[in-house]
PDB file of C-alpha atoms in Angstrom:
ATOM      1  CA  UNK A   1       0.000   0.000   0.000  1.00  0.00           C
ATOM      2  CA  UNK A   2       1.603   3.358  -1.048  1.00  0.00           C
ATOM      3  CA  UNK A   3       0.604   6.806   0.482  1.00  0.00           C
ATOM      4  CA  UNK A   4       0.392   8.165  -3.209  1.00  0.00           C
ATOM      5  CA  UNK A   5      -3.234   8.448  -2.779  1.00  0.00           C
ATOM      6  CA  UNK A   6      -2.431  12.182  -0.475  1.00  0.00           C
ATOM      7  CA  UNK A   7      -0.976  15.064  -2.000  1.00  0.00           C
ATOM      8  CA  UNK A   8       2.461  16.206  -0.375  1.00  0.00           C
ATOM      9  CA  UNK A   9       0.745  18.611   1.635  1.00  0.00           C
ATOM     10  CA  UNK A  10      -1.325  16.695   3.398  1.00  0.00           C
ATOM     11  CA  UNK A  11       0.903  13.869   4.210  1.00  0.00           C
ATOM     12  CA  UNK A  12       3.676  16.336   5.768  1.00  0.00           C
ATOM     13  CA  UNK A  13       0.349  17.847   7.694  1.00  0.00           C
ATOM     14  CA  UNK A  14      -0.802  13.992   8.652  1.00  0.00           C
ATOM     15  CA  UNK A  15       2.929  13.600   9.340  1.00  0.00           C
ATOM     16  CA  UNK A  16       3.201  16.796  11.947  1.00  0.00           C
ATOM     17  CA  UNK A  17      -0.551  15.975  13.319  1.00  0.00           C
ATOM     18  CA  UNK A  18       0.875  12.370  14.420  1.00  0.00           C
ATOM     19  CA  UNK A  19       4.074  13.883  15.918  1.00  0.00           C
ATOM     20  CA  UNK A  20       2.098  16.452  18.068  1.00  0.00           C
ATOM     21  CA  UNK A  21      -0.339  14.036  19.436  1.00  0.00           C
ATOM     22  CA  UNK A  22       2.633  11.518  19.934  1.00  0.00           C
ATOM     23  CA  UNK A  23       4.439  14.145  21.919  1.00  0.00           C
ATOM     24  CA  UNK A  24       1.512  14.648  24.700  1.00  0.00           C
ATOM     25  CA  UNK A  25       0.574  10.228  24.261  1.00  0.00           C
ATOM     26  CA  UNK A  26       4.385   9.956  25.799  1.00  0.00           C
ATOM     27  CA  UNK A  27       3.459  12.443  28.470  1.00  0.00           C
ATOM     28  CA  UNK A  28       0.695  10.948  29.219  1.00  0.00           C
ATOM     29  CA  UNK A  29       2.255   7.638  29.045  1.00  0.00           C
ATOM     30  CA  UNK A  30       5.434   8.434  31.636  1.00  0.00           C
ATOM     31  CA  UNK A  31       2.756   9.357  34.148  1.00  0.00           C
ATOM     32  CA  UNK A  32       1.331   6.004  33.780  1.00  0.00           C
ATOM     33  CA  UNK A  33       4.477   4.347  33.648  1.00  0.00           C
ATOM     34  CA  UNK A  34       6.882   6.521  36.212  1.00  0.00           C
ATOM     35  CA  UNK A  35       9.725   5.438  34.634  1.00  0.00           C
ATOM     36  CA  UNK A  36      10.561   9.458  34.753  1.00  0.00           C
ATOM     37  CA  UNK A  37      10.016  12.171  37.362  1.00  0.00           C
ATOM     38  CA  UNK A  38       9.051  15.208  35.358  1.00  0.00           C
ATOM     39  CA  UNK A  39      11.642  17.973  36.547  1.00  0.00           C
ATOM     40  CA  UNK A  40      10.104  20.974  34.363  1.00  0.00           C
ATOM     41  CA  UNK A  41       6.713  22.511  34.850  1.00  0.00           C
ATOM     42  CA  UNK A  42       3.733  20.739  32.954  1.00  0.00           C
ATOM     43  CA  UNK A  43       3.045  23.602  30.455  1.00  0.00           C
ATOM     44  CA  UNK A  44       7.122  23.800  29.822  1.00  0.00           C
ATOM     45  CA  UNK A  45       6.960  20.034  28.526  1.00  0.00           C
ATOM     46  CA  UNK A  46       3.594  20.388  26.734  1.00  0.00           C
ATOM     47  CA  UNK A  47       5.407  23.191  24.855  1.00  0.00           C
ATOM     48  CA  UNK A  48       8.857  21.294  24.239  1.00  0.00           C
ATOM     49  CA  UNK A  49       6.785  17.660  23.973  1.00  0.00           C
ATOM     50  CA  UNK A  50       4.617  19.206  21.424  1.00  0.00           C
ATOM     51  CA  UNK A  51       8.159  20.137  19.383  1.00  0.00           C
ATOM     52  CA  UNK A  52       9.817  17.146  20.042  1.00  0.00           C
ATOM     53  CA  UNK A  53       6.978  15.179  18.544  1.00  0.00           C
ATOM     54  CA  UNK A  54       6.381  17.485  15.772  1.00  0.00           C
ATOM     55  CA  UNK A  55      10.184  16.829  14.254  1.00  0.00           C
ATOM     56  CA  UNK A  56      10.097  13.237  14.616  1.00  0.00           C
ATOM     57  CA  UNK A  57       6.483  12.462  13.216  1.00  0.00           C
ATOM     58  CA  UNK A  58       7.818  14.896  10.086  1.00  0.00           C
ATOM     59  CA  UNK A  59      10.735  13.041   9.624  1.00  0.00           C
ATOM     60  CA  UNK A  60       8.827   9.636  10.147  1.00  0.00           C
ATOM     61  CA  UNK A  61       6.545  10.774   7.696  1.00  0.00           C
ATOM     62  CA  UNK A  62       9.378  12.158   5.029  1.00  0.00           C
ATOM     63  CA  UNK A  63      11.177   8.476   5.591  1.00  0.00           C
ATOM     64  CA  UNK A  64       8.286   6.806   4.251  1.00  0.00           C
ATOM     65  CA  UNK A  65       7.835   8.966   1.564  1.00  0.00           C
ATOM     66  CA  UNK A  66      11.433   8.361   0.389  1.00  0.00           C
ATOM     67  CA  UNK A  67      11.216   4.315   1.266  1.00  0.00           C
ATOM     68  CA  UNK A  68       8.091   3.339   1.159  1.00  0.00           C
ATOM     69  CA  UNK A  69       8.860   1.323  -2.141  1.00  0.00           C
ATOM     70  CA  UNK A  70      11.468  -0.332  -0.771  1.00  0.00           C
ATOM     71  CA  UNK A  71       9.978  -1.831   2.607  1.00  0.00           C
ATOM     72  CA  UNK A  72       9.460  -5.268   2.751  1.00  0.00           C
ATOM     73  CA  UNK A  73       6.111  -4.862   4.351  1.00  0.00           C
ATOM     74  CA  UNK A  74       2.802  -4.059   2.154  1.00  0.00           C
ATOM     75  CA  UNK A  75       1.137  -2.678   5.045  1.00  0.00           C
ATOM     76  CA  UNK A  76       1.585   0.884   5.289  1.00  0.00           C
ATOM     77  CA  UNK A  77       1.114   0.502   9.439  1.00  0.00           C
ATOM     78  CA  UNK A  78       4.074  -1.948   9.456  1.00  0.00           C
ATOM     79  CA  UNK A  79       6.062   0.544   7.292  1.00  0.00           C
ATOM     80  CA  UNK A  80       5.158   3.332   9.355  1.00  0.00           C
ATOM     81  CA  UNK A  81       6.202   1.398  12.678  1.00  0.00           C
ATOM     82  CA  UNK A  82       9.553  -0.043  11.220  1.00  0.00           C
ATOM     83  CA  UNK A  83      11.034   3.327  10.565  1.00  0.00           C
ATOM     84  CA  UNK A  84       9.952   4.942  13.537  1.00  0.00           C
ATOM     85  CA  UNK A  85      11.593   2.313  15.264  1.00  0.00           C
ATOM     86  CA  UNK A  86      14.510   2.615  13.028  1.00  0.00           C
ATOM     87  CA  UNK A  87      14.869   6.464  13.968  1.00  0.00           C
ATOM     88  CA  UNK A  88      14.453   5.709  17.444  1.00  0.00           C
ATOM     89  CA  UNK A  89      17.139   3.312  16.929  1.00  0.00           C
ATOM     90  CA  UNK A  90      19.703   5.352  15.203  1.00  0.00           C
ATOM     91  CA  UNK A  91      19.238   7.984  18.209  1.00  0.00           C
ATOM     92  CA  UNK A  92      19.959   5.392  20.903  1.00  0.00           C
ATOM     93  CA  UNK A  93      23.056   4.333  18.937  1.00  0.00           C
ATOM     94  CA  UNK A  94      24.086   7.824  19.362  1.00  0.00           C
ATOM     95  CA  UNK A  95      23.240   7.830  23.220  1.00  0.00           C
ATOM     96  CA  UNK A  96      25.084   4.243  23.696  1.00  0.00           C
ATOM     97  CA  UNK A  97      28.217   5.734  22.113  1.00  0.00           C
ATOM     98  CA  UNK A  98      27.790   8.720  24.678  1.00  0.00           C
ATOM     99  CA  UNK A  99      27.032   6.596  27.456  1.00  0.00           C
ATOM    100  CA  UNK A 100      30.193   4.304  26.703  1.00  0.00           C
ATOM    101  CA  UNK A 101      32.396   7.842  26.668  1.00  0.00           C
ATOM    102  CA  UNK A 102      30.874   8.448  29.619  1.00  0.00           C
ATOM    103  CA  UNK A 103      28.487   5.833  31.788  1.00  0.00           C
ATOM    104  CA  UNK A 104      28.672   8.537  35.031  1.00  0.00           C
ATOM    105  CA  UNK A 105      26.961  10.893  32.781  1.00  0.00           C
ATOM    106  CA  UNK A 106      25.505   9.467  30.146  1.00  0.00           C
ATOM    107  CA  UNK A 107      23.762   6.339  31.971  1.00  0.00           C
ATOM    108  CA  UNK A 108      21.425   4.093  30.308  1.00  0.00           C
ATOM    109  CA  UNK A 109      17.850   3.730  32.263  1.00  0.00           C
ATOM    110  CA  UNK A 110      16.226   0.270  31.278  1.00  0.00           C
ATOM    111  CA  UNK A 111      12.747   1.290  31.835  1.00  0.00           C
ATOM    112  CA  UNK A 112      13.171   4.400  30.263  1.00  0.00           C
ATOM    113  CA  UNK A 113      14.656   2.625  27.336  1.00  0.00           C
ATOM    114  CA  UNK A 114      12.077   0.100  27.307  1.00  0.00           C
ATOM    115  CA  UNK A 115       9.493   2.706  27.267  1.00  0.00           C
ATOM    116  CA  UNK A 116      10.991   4.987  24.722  1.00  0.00           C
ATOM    117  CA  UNK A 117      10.865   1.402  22.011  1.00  0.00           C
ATOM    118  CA  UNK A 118       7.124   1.334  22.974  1.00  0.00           C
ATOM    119  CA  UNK A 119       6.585   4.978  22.034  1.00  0.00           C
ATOM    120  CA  UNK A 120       8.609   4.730  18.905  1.00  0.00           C
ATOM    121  CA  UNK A 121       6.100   1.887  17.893  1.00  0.00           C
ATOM    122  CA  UNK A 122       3.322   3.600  19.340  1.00  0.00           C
ATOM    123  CA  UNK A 123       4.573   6.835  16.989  1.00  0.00           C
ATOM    124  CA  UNK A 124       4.530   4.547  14.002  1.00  0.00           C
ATOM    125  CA  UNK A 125       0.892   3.404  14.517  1.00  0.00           C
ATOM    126  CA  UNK A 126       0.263   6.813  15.210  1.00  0.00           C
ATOM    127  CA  UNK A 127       0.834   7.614  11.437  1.00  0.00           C
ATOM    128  CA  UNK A 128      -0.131   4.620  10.213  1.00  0.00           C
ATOM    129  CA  UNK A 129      -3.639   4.662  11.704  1.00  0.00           C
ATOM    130  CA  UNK A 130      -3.592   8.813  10.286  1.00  0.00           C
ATOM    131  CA  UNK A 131      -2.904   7.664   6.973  1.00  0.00           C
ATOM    132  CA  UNK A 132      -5.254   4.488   6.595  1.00  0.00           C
ATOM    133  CA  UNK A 133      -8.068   6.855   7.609  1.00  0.00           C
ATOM    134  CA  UNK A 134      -7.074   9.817   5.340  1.00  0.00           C
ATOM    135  CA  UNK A 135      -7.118   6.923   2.504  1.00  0.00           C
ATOM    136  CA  UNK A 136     -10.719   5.998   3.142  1.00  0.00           C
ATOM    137  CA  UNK A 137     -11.807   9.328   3.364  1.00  0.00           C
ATOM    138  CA  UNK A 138     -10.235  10.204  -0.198  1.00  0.00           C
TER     139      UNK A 138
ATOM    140  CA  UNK P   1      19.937  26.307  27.858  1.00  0.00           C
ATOM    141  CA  UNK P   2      18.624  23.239  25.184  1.00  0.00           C
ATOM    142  CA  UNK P   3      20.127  21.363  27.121  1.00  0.00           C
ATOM    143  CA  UNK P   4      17.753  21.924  29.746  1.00  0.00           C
ATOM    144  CA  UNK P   5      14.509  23.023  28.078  1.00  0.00           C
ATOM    145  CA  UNK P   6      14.498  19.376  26.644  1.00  0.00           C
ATOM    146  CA  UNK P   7      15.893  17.809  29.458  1.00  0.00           C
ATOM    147  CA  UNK P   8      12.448  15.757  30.325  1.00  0.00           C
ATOM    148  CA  UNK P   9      12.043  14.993  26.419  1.00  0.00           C
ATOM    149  CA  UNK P  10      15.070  13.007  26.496  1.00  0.00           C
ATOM    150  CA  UNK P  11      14.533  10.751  29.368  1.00  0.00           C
ATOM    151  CA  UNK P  12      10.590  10.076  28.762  1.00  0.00           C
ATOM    152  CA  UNK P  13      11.653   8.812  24.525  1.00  0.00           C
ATOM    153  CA  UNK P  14      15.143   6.196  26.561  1.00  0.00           C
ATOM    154  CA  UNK P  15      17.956   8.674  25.443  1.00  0.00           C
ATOM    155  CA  UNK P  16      20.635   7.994  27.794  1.00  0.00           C
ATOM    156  CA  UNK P  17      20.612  11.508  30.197  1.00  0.00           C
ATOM    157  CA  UNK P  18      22.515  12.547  33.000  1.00  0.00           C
TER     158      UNK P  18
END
């Protein structure tokens, strides 16, 4: 299934939509879970959440776009999972390196790592749930 | 002063933090 059937526009707006939303599920989702004490005022992360979740649905979104032929999945919610997971990924490699450099300082939290895979798939049906209703509505 | 704004951001998604 290819998202050919939404103009540009739309999918970077479906793309930024899923992002946003993401950004207050994982707020939502740390209360539930604890895994993090919130050290910043609740409107402060809404704000910076809101960002965060913005630039990673768009670049989610703008992944598929450029691989979406080259998946192996048909399912546009598997392809939308895989490279949010991917991007997640490719960040923690990043923070792994650090926290090697540095474990004092750069320490690895399991259940916050364990809960940031969840939201990456999470993020990824995000978008893929956006897109499989924008399809049926077009 | 990013650093700290998106402090919270950073633990809450599993990036490794201090």
């Amino acid at each position: 299934m290819r998202p050919q059937w939404l103009s540009w526009k739309n999918r970077i707006f479906l793309s930024f939509l899923a992002g946003i939303v993401w950004g207050w599920v994982a707020i939502g989702v740390n209360i539930i879970s604890g895994a993090f004490l919130f050290e910043n005022y609740m409107l402060h992360n809404i704000v910076t959440f809101t960002i965060g979740g913005a630039i990673f649905g768009i670049v989610v979104g703008a992944l598929l776009s450029l691989s979406h032929e080259w998946l192996p999945f048909k399912n546009i919610f598997l392809k939308t999972v895989f490279l949010s997971v991917i991007l997640w990924g490719v960040l923690m490699i990043g923070g792994i390196v650090l926290s090697s450099i540095e474990p004092e300082r750069y320490h690895i939290v399991v259940p916050q790592t364990v809960q940031g895979f969840v939201l990456a798939i999470i993020m990824g049906g995000l978008l893929g749930s956006l897109l499989k209703v924008s399809r049926k509505h077009n | 002063g990013v650093h700290d704004a998106y402090h919270d951001f950073r633990h809450v998604i599993g990036m490794p933090c201090h």
